[in-house]
Short mmCIF file of N, CA, C and O in Angstrom, two decimals:
data_model
loop_
_atom_site.label_atom_id
_atom_site.label_comp_id
_atom_site.label_asym_id
_atom_site.label_seq_id
_atom_site.Cartn_x
_atom_site.Cartn_y
_atom_site.Cartn_z
N MET Q 1 0.84 -1.18 0.00
CA MET Q 1 0.00 0.00 0.00
C MET Q 1 0.89 1.25 -0.01
O MET Q 1 1.89 1.28 0.68
N LEU Q 2 0.46 2.22 -0.74
CA LEU Q 2 1.23 3.43 -0.90
C LEU Q 2 0.94 4.40 0.26
O LEU Q 2 -0.21 4.64 0.58
N SER Q 3 1.99 4.93 0.86
CA SER Q 3 1.85 5.93 1.93
C SER Q 3 1.70 7.30 1.28
O SER Q 3 2.53 7.70 0.47
N LEU Q 4 0.63 8.00 1.64
CA LEU Q 4 0.41 9.33 1.09
C LEU Q 4 1.02 10.39 1.96
O LEU Q 4 1.03 10.29 3.17
N THR Q 5 1.52 11.44 1.30
CA THR Q 5 2.05 12.62 1.96
C THR Q 5 1.44 13.82 1.29
O THR Q 5 0.80 13.73 0.24
N GLY Q 6 1.66 14.97 1.87
CA GLY Q 6 1.20 16.20 1.25
C GLY Q 6 1.79 16.42 -0.13
O GLY Q 6 1.14 16.96 -1.01
N SER Q 7 3.02 15.95 -0.34
CA SER Q 7 3.68 16.17 -1.63
C SER Q 7 3.27 15.19 -2.72
O SER Q 7 3.33 15.53 -3.92
N ASN Q 8 2.84 13.98 -2.37
CA ASN Q 8 2.48 13.04 -3.44
C ASN Q 8 0.98 12.87 -3.60
O ASN Q 8 0.51 12.17 -4.49
N TYR Q 9 0.17 13.51 -2.77
CA TYR Q 9 -1.27 13.33 -2.77
C TYR Q 9 -1.91 13.66 -4.15
O TYR Q 9 -2.68 12.89 -4.68
N LYS Q 10 -1.57 14.79 -4.70
CA LYS Q 10 -2.21 15.21 -5.96
C LYS Q 10 -1.98 14.20 -7.08
O LYS Q 10 -2.94 13.78 -7.74
N ILE Q 11 -0.76 13.77 -7.26
CA ILE Q 11 -0.43 12.81 -8.33
C ILE Q 11 -1.07 11.44 -8.02
O ILE Q 11 -1.66 10.83 -8.89
N GLU Q 12 -0.95 10.98 -6.79
CA GLU Q 12 -1.37 9.61 -6.45
C GLU Q 12 -2.89 9.46 -6.28
O GLU Q 12 -3.43 8.40 -6.49
N VAL Q 13 -3.59 10.56 -5.93
CA VAL Q 13 -5.02 10.47 -5.68
C VAL Q 13 -5.83 11.26 -6.69
O VAL Q 13 -6.66 10.69 -7.40
N GLU Q 14 -5.61 12.54 -6.78
CA GLU Q 14 -6.40 13.39 -7.66
C GLU Q 14 -6.23 13.03 -9.13
O GLU Q 14 -7.16 13.16 -9.91
N GLU Q 15 -5.04 12.59 -9.49
CA GLU Q 15 -4.78 12.26 -10.91
C GLU Q 15 -4.80 10.77 -11.18
O GLU Q 15 -4.42 10.34 -12.24
N ALA Q 16 -5.25 9.99 -10.20
CA ALA Q 16 -5.26 8.51 -10.35
C ALA Q 16 -6.35 8.10 -11.32
O ALA Q 16 -7.45 8.66 -11.31
N GLU Q 17 -6.05 7.11 -12.12
CA GLU Q 17 -7.01 6.55 -13.07
C GLU Q 17 -8.05 5.69 -12.37
O GLU Q 17 -9.24 5.93 -12.52
N PRO Q 18 -7.63 4.70 -11.58
CA PRO Q 18 -8.62 3.88 -10.89
C PRO Q 18 -9.16 4.61 -9.65
O PRO Q 18 -8.57 5.57 -9.19
N PRO Q 19 -10.26 4.14 -9.10
CA PRO Q 19 -10.71 4.68 -7.79
C PRO Q 19 -9.61 4.44 -6.75
O PRO Q 19 -8.76 3.58 -6.92
N VAL Q 20 -9.70 5.24 -5.67
CA VAL Q 20 -8.67 5.19 -4.62
C VAL Q 20 -9.33 4.94 -3.29
O VAL Q 20 -10.33 5.61 -2.96
N LEU Q 21 -8.80 4.02 -2.49
CA LEU Q 21 -9.23 3.82 -1.12
C LEU Q 21 -8.11 4.28 -0.22
O LEU Q 21 -6.98 3.78 -0.32
N ILE Q 22 -8.40 5.24 0.65
CA ILE Q 22 -7.41 5.76 1.61
C ILE Q 22 -7.76 5.29 2.99
O ILE Q 22 -8.89 5.49 3.44
N GLU Q 23 -6.81 4.68 3.64
CA GLU Q 23 -6.94 4.28 5.04
C GLU Q 23 -6.22 5.30 5.89
O GLU Q 23 -5.04 5.57 5.73
N PHE Q 24 -6.96 5.93 6.80
CA PHE Q 24 -6.37 6.83 7.80
C PHE Q 24 -6.20 5.99 9.06
O PHE Q 24 -7.15 5.40 9.58
N TYR Q 25 -4.97 5.94 9.58
CA TYR Q 25 -4.63 5.04 10.66
C TYR Q 25 -3.55 5.64 11.56
O TYR Q 25 -2.98 6.64 11.26
N SER Q 26 -3.28 4.90 12.65
CA SER Q 26 -2.18 5.19 13.53
C SER Q 26 -1.56 3.86 13.97
O SER Q 26 -2.30 2.91 14.21
N GLU Q 27 -0.26 3.83 14.04
CA GLU Q 27 0.44 2.61 14.49
C GLU Q 27 0.03 2.21 15.90
O GLU Q 27 0.06 1.04 16.27
N ARG Q 28 -0.37 3.16 16.72
CA ARG Q 28 -0.71 2.89 18.12
C ARG Q 28 -2.14 2.39 18.31
O ARG Q 28 -2.57 2.09 19.42
N CYS Q 29 -2.90 2.26 17.26
CA CYS Q 29 -4.32 1.90 17.28
C CYS Q 29 -4.50 0.44 16.90
O CYS Q 29 -4.22 0.05 15.74
N ALA Q 30 -4.97 -0.40 17.83
CA ALA Q 30 -5.14 -1.84 17.57
C ALA Q 30 -6.14 -2.09 16.44
O ALA Q 30 -5.88 -2.92 15.55
N PRO Q 31 -7.36 -1.45 16.43
CA PRO Q 31 -8.27 -1.69 15.30
C PRO Q 31 -7.67 -1.27 13.96
O PRO Q 31 -7.91 -1.90 12.93
N CYS Q 32 -6.83 -0.24 13.98
CA CYS Q 32 -6.14 0.18 12.76
C CYS Q 32 -5.21 -0.90 12.22
O CYS Q 32 -5.16 -1.19 11.05
N ARG Q 33 -4.46 -1.53 13.12
CA ARG Q 33 -3.54 -2.61 12.73
C ARG Q 33 -4.32 -3.78 12.15
O ARG Q 33 -3.91 -4.37 11.14
N ALA Q 34 -5.48 -4.12 12.73
CA ALA Q 34 -6.30 -5.21 12.22
C ALA Q 34 -6.84 -4.86 10.84
O ALA Q 34 -6.81 -5.69 9.93
N LEU Q 35 -7.33 -3.65 10.64
CA LEU Q 35 -7.84 -3.23 9.35
C LEU Q 35 -6.73 -3.19 8.32
O LEU Q 35 -6.93 -3.60 7.17
N SER Q 36 -5.56 -2.73 8.71
CA SER Q 36 -4.43 -2.68 7.78
C SER Q 36 -4.08 -4.05 7.23
O SER Q 36 -3.78 -4.21 6.07
N ALA Q 37 -4.16 -5.06 8.09
CA ALA Q 37 -3.88 -6.44 7.67
C ALA Q 37 -4.87 -6.88 6.58
O ALA Q 37 -4.49 -7.50 5.58
N VAL Q 38 -6.15 -6.54 6.76
CA VAL Q 38 -7.17 -6.89 5.76
C VAL Q 38 -6.90 -6.14 4.45
O VAL Q 38 -6.91 -6.75 3.36
N LEU Q 39 -6.57 -4.87 4.54
CA LEU Q 39 -6.34 -4.06 3.31
C LEU Q 39 -5.07 -4.54 2.60
O LEU Q 39 -5.05 -4.58 1.37
N GLU Q 40 -4.03 -4.85 3.35
CA GLU Q 40 -2.79 -5.32 2.75
C GLU Q 40 -3.01 -6.64 1.99
O GLU Q 40 -2.33 -6.87 0.99
N ALA Q 41 -3.91 -7.48 2.47
CA ALA Q 41 -4.25 -8.72 1.76
C ALA Q 41 -5.07 -8.46 0.51
O ALA Q 41 -4.90 -9.13 -0.49
N LEU Q 42 -5.94 -7.45 0.56
CA LEU Q 42 -6.80 -7.11 -0.59
C LEU Q 42 -6.03 -6.35 -1.69
O LEU Q 42 -6.33 -6.55 -2.88
N ALA Q 43 -5.12 -5.52 -1.32
CA ALA Q 43 -4.45 -4.63 -2.28
C ALA Q 43 -3.88 -5.34 -3.49
O ALA Q 43 -4.15 -4.96 -4.62
N PRO Q 44 -3.08 -6.42 -3.32
CA PRO Q 44 -2.52 -7.05 -4.52
C PRO Q 44 -3.58 -7.72 -5.39
O PRO Q 44 -3.50 -7.72 -6.59
N GLU Q 45 -4.62 -8.23 -4.75
CA GLU Q 45 -5.68 -8.96 -5.44
C GLU Q 45 -6.53 -8.06 -6.31
O GLU Q 45 -7.02 -8.44 -7.36
N TYR Q 46 -6.73 -6.81 -5.86
CA TYR Q 46 -7.61 -5.87 -6.57
C TYR Q 46 -6.88 -4.62 -7.12
O TYR Q 46 -7.52 -3.64 -7.45
N SER Q 47 -5.56 -4.70 -7.23
CA SER Q 47 -4.77 -3.54 -7.63
C SER Q 47 -5.14 -3.04 -9.05
O SER Q 47 -4.91 -1.89 -9.35
N ASP Q 48 -5.69 -3.90 -9.89
CA ASP Q 48 -6.09 -3.48 -11.22
C ASP Q 48 -7.38 -2.68 -11.23
O ASP Q 48 -7.71 -2.01 -12.20
N ARG Q 49 -8.13 -2.72 -10.11
CA ARG Q 49 -9.42 -2.06 -10.05
C ARG Q 49 -9.53 -0.97 -9.00
O ARG Q 49 -10.47 -0.18 -8.98
N CYS Q 50 -8.54 -0.89 -8.10
CA CYS Q 50 -8.58 0.11 -7.05
C CYS Q 50 -7.14 0.34 -6.55
O CYS Q 50 -6.37 -0.61 -6.40
N LYS Q 51 -6.84 1.57 -6.25
CA LYS Q 51 -5.55 1.93 -5.70
C LYS Q 51 -5.68 2.06 -4.18
O LYS Q 51 -6.55 2.78 -3.69
N PHE Q 52 -4.89 1.30 -3.44
CA PHE Q 52 -4.95 1.30 -1.99
C PHE Q 52 -3.84 2.18 -1.44
O PHE Q 52 -2.65 1.95 -1.72
N CYS Q 53 -4.24 3.14 -0.61
CA CYS Q 53 -3.28 4.06 -0.02
C CYS Q 53 -3.54 4.20 1.45
O CYS Q 53 -4.60 3.79 1.96
N ARG Q 54 -2.57 4.80 2.16
CA ARG Q 54 -2.77 5.00 3.59
C ARG Q 54 -2.15 6.31 4.04
O ARG Q 54 -1.23 6.82 3.41
N VAL Q 55 -2.70 6.85 5.11
CA VAL Q 55 -2.22 8.07 5.71
C VAL Q 55 -2.06 7.84 7.23
O VAL Q 55 -3.04 7.50 7.90
N ASP Q 56 -0.86 8.04 7.72
CA ASP Q 56 -0.58 7.97 9.14
C ASP Q 56 -0.98 9.29 9.77
O ASP Q 56 -0.36 10.32 9.51
N VAL Q 57 -2.07 9.28 10.56
CA VAL Q 57 -2.58 10.52 11.10
C VAL Q 57 -1.63 11.20 12.09
O VAL Q 57 -1.75 12.43 12.33
N ASP Q 58 -0.68 10.43 12.63
CA ASP Q 58 0.30 11.03 13.57
C ASP Q 58 1.41 11.76 12.83
O ASP Q 58 2.12 12.56 13.44
N VAL Q 59 1.56 11.49 11.55
CA VAL Q 59 2.65 12.07 10.76
C VAL Q 59 2.11 13.10 9.76
O VAL Q 59 2.71 14.17 9.58
N GLN Q 60 1.03 12.81 9.09
CA GLN Q 60 0.46 13.62 8.03
C GLN Q 60 -0.73 14.45 8.52
O GLN Q 60 -1.88 14.21 8.13
N GLU Q 61 -0.44 15.41 9.38
CA GLU Q 61 -1.53 16.22 9.97
C GLU Q 61 -2.28 17.02 8.91
O GLU Q 61 -3.49 17.21 9.04
N GLY Q 62 -1.61 17.47 7.87
CA GLY Q 62 -2.28 18.25 6.84
C GLY Q 62 -3.35 17.47 6.13
O GLY Q 62 -4.49 17.94 5.95
N LEU Q 63 -3.05 16.22 5.70
CA LEU Q 63 -4.05 15.41 5.04
C LEU Q 63 -5.14 14.97 6.00
O LEU Q 63 -6.30 14.89 5.62
N THR Q 64 -4.77 14.71 7.24
CA THR Q 64 -5.74 14.37 8.26
C THR Q 64 -6.77 15.48 8.42
O THR Q 64 -7.98 15.24 8.48
N GLN Q 65 -6.30 16.73 8.50
CA GLN Q 65 -7.18 17.86 8.62
C GLN Q 65 -7.99 18.11 7.33
O GLN Q 65 -9.16 18.44 7.38
N GLN Q 66 -7.34 17.93 6.19
CA GLN Q 66 -8.01 18.13 4.88
C GLN Q 66 -9.25 17.23 4.79
O GLN Q 66 -10.27 17.65 4.27
N PHE Q 67 -9.14 16.00 5.28
CA PHE Q 67 -10.25 15.06 5.23
C PHE Q 67 -11.13 15.05 6.50
O PHE Q 67 -12.03 14.29 6.60
N ASP Q 68 -10.79 15.97 7.42
CA ASP Q 68 -11.56 16.13 8.67
C ASP Q 68 -11.72 14.79 9.38
O ASP Q 68 -12.84 14.40 9.76
N ILE Q 69 -10.60 14.11 9.57
CA ILE Q 69 -10.60 12.82 10.25
C ILE Q 69 -10.67 13.02 11.74
O ILE Q 69 -9.81 13.63 12.35
N LEU Q 70 -11.75 12.47 12.33
CA LEU Q 70 -11.96 12.60 13.78
C LEU Q 70 -11.78 11.25 14.51
O LEU Q 70 -11.54 11.23 15.69
N HIS Q 71 -11.96 10.16 13.78
CA HIS Q 71 -11.86 8.84 14.35
C HIS Q 71 -10.96 7.96 13.44
O HIS Q 71 -10.96 8.15 12.23
N ILE Q 72 -10.28 7.03 14.07
CA ILE Q 72 -9.48 6.07 13.29
C ILE Q 72 -9.82 4.68 13.75
O ILE Q 72 -10.20 4.47 14.92
N PRO Q 73 -9.74 3.69 12.87
CA PRO Q 73 -9.46 3.86 11.44
C PRO Q 73 -10.64 4.44 10.69
O PRO Q 73 -11.78 4.26 11.06
N THR Q 74 -10.32 5.18 9.62
CA THR Q 74 -11.32 5.70 8.71
C THR Q 74 -10.90 5.35 7.30
O THR Q 74 -9.71 5.50 6.95
N LEU Q 75 -11.84 4.89 6.50
CA LEU Q 75 -11.63 4.61 5.11
C LEU Q 75 -12.35 5.68 4.28
O LEU Q 75 -13.51 5.99 4.57
N VAL Q 76 -11.66 6.23 3.29
CA VAL Q 76 -12.28 7.21 2.36
C VAL Q 76 -12.07 6.66 0.96
O VAL Q 76 -10.97 6.36 0.51
N TYR Q 77 -13.18 6.48 0.25
CA TYR Q 77 -13.18 5.94 -1.11
C TYR Q 77 -13.45 7.09 -2.06
O TYR Q 77 -14.46 7.78 -1.96
N LEU Q 78 -12.52 7.30 -2.99
CA LEU Q 78 -12.62 8.39 -3.97
C LEU Q 78 -12.65 7.86 -5.39
O LEU Q 78 -11.96 6.89 -5.72
N GLN Q 79 -13.42 8.49 -6.24
CA GLN Q 79 -13.45 8.18 -7.65
C GLN Q 79 -13.36 9.50 -8.39
O GLN Q 79 -14.11 10.42 -8.10
N ASP Q 80 -12.40 9.58 -9.30
CA ASP Q 80 -12.15 10.82 -10.06
C ASP Q 80 -11.91 12.00 -9.11
O ASP Q 80 -12.36 13.13 -9.35
N GLY Q 81 -11.25 11.72 -7.97
CA GLY Q 81 -10.91 12.77 -7.01
C GLY Q 81 -12.04 13.20 -6.11
O GLY Q 81 -11.87 14.03 -5.23
N GLU Q 82 -13.24 12.61 -6.29
CA GLU Q 82 -14.39 12.96 -5.49
C GLU Q 82 -14.67 11.88 -4.42
O GLU Q 82 -14.61 10.69 -4.73
N ILE Q 83 -14.99 12.32 -3.21
CA ILE Q 83 -15.29 11.33 -2.15
C ILE Q 83 -16.63 10.69 -2.46
O ILE Q 83 -17.66 11.37 -2.58
N MET Q 84 -16.61 9.37 -2.56
CA MET Q 84 -17.83 8.60 -2.82
C MET Q 84 -18.38 8.01 -1.54
O MET Q 84 -19.57 7.86 -1.38
N GLN Q 85 -17.47 7.64 -0.64
CA GLN Q 85 -17.91 7.00 0.62
C GLN Q 85 -16.83 7.22 1.68
O GLN Q 85 -15.65 7.29 1.38
N ARG Q 86 -17.32 7.26 2.93
CA ARG Q 86 -16.43 7.46 4.08
C ARG Q 86 -16.98 6.60 5.22
O ARG Q 86 -18.14 6.70 5.56
N ILE Q 87 -16.12 5.78 5.79
CA ILE Q 87 -16.54 4.85 6.83
C ILE Q 87 -15.47 4.80 7.94
O ILE Q 87 -14.32 4.67 7.65
N SER Q 88 -15.92 4.87 9.18
CA SER Q 88 -15.03 4.76 10.31
C SER Q 88 -15.24 3.46 11.01
O SER Q 88 -16.32 2.87 11.01
N GLY Q 89 -14.16 2.95 11.60
CA GLY Q 89 -14.24 1.72 12.38
C GLY Q 89 -13.70 0.54 11.63
O GLY Q 89 -13.47 0.57 10.44
N LEU Q 90 -13.47 -0.54 12.39
CA LEU Q 90 -12.95 -1.78 11.84
C LEU Q 90 -14.02 -2.43 10.93
O LEU Q 90 -15.17 -2.51 11.32
N ARG Q 91 -13.61 -2.89 9.78
CA ARG Q 91 -14.54 -3.53 8.81
C ARG Q 91 -13.94 -4.84 8.38
O ARG Q 91 -12.72 -5.04 8.31
N SER Q 92 -14.79 -5.78 8.00
CA SER Q 92 -14.39 -7.09 7.51
C SER Q 92 -14.00 -7.00 6.03
O SER Q 92 -14.34 -6.03 5.35
N ARG Q 93 -13.37 -8.04 5.55
CA ARG Q 93 -13.02 -8.12 4.13
C ARG Q 93 -14.26 -7.98 3.26
O ARG Q 93 -14.24 -7.24 2.29
N GLU Q 94 -15.32 -8.65 3.63
CA GLU Q 94 -16.56 -8.63 2.86
C GLU Q 94 -17.15 -7.21 2.82
O GLU Q 94 -17.64 -6.77 1.78
N GLU Q 95 -17.13 -6.52 3.95
CA GLU Q 95 -17.65 -5.17 4.01
C GLU Q 95 -16.84 -4.23 3.12
O GLU Q 95 -17.40 -3.38 2.42
N ILE Q 96 -15.55 -4.39 3.12
CA ILE Q 96 -14.70 -3.55 2.27
C ILE Q 96 -14.95 -3.82 0.80
O ILE Q 96 -15.07 -2.89 0.00
N LEU Q 97 -15.06 -5.08 0.42
CA LEU Q 97 -15.36 -5.42 -0.97
C LEU Q 97 -16.71 -4.85 -1.39
O LEU Q 97 -16.88 -4.36 -2.53
N GLU Q 98 -17.68 -4.85 -0.50
CA GLU Q 98 -18.98 -4.26 -0.80
C GLU Q 98 -18.88 -2.77 -1.01
O GLU Q 98 -19.47 -2.21 -1.92
N ILE Q 99 -18.10 -2.10 -0.17
CA ILE Q 99 -17.90 -0.66 -0.27
C ILE Q 99 -17.28 -0.33 -1.63
O ILE Q 99 -17.68 0.62 -2.29
N LEU Q 100 -16.35 -1.16 -2.05
CA LEU Q 100 -15.64 -0.92 -3.29
C LEU Q 100 -16.37 -1.50 -4.52
O LEU Q 100 -15.89 -1.36 -5.64
N ASN Q 101 -17.49 -2.16 -4.26
CA ASN Q 101 -18.22 -2.83 -5.34
C ASN Q 101 -17.35 -3.80 -6.13
O ASN Q 101 -17.40 -3.88 -7.35
N LEU Q 102 -16.52 -4.55 -5.38
CA LEU Q 102 -15.62 -5.50 -6.00
C LEU Q 102 -16.04 -6.94 -5.79
O LEU Q 102 -15.39 -7.84 -6.28
N ASN Q 103 -17.13 -7.16 -5.10
CA ASN Q 103 -17.54 -8.55 -4.82
C ASN Q 103 -18.35 -9.11 -5.96
O ASN Q 103 -18.71 -8.50 -6.88
#
């Protein structure tokens, strides 16, 4: 999964061809670590249909504020640079596939 920063966000998300799923997380958050494991397993399998990215809220405060992240983990699904869906909390593989319409 690609780590997003303020400097690579525009190219990696706004100019991305496929839809993008961004995980906002923190290393100190147990539910975040569990969700990250699910996403890391999905990313290679669906890389042709969705770009999987992540933002460490403890490091990338600008992106965290830009997306008004109040809870972690939070998933933000974007298509053509527009937010299509936003979900907070731990989710199962099946729920994530449903969000992405990949099932």
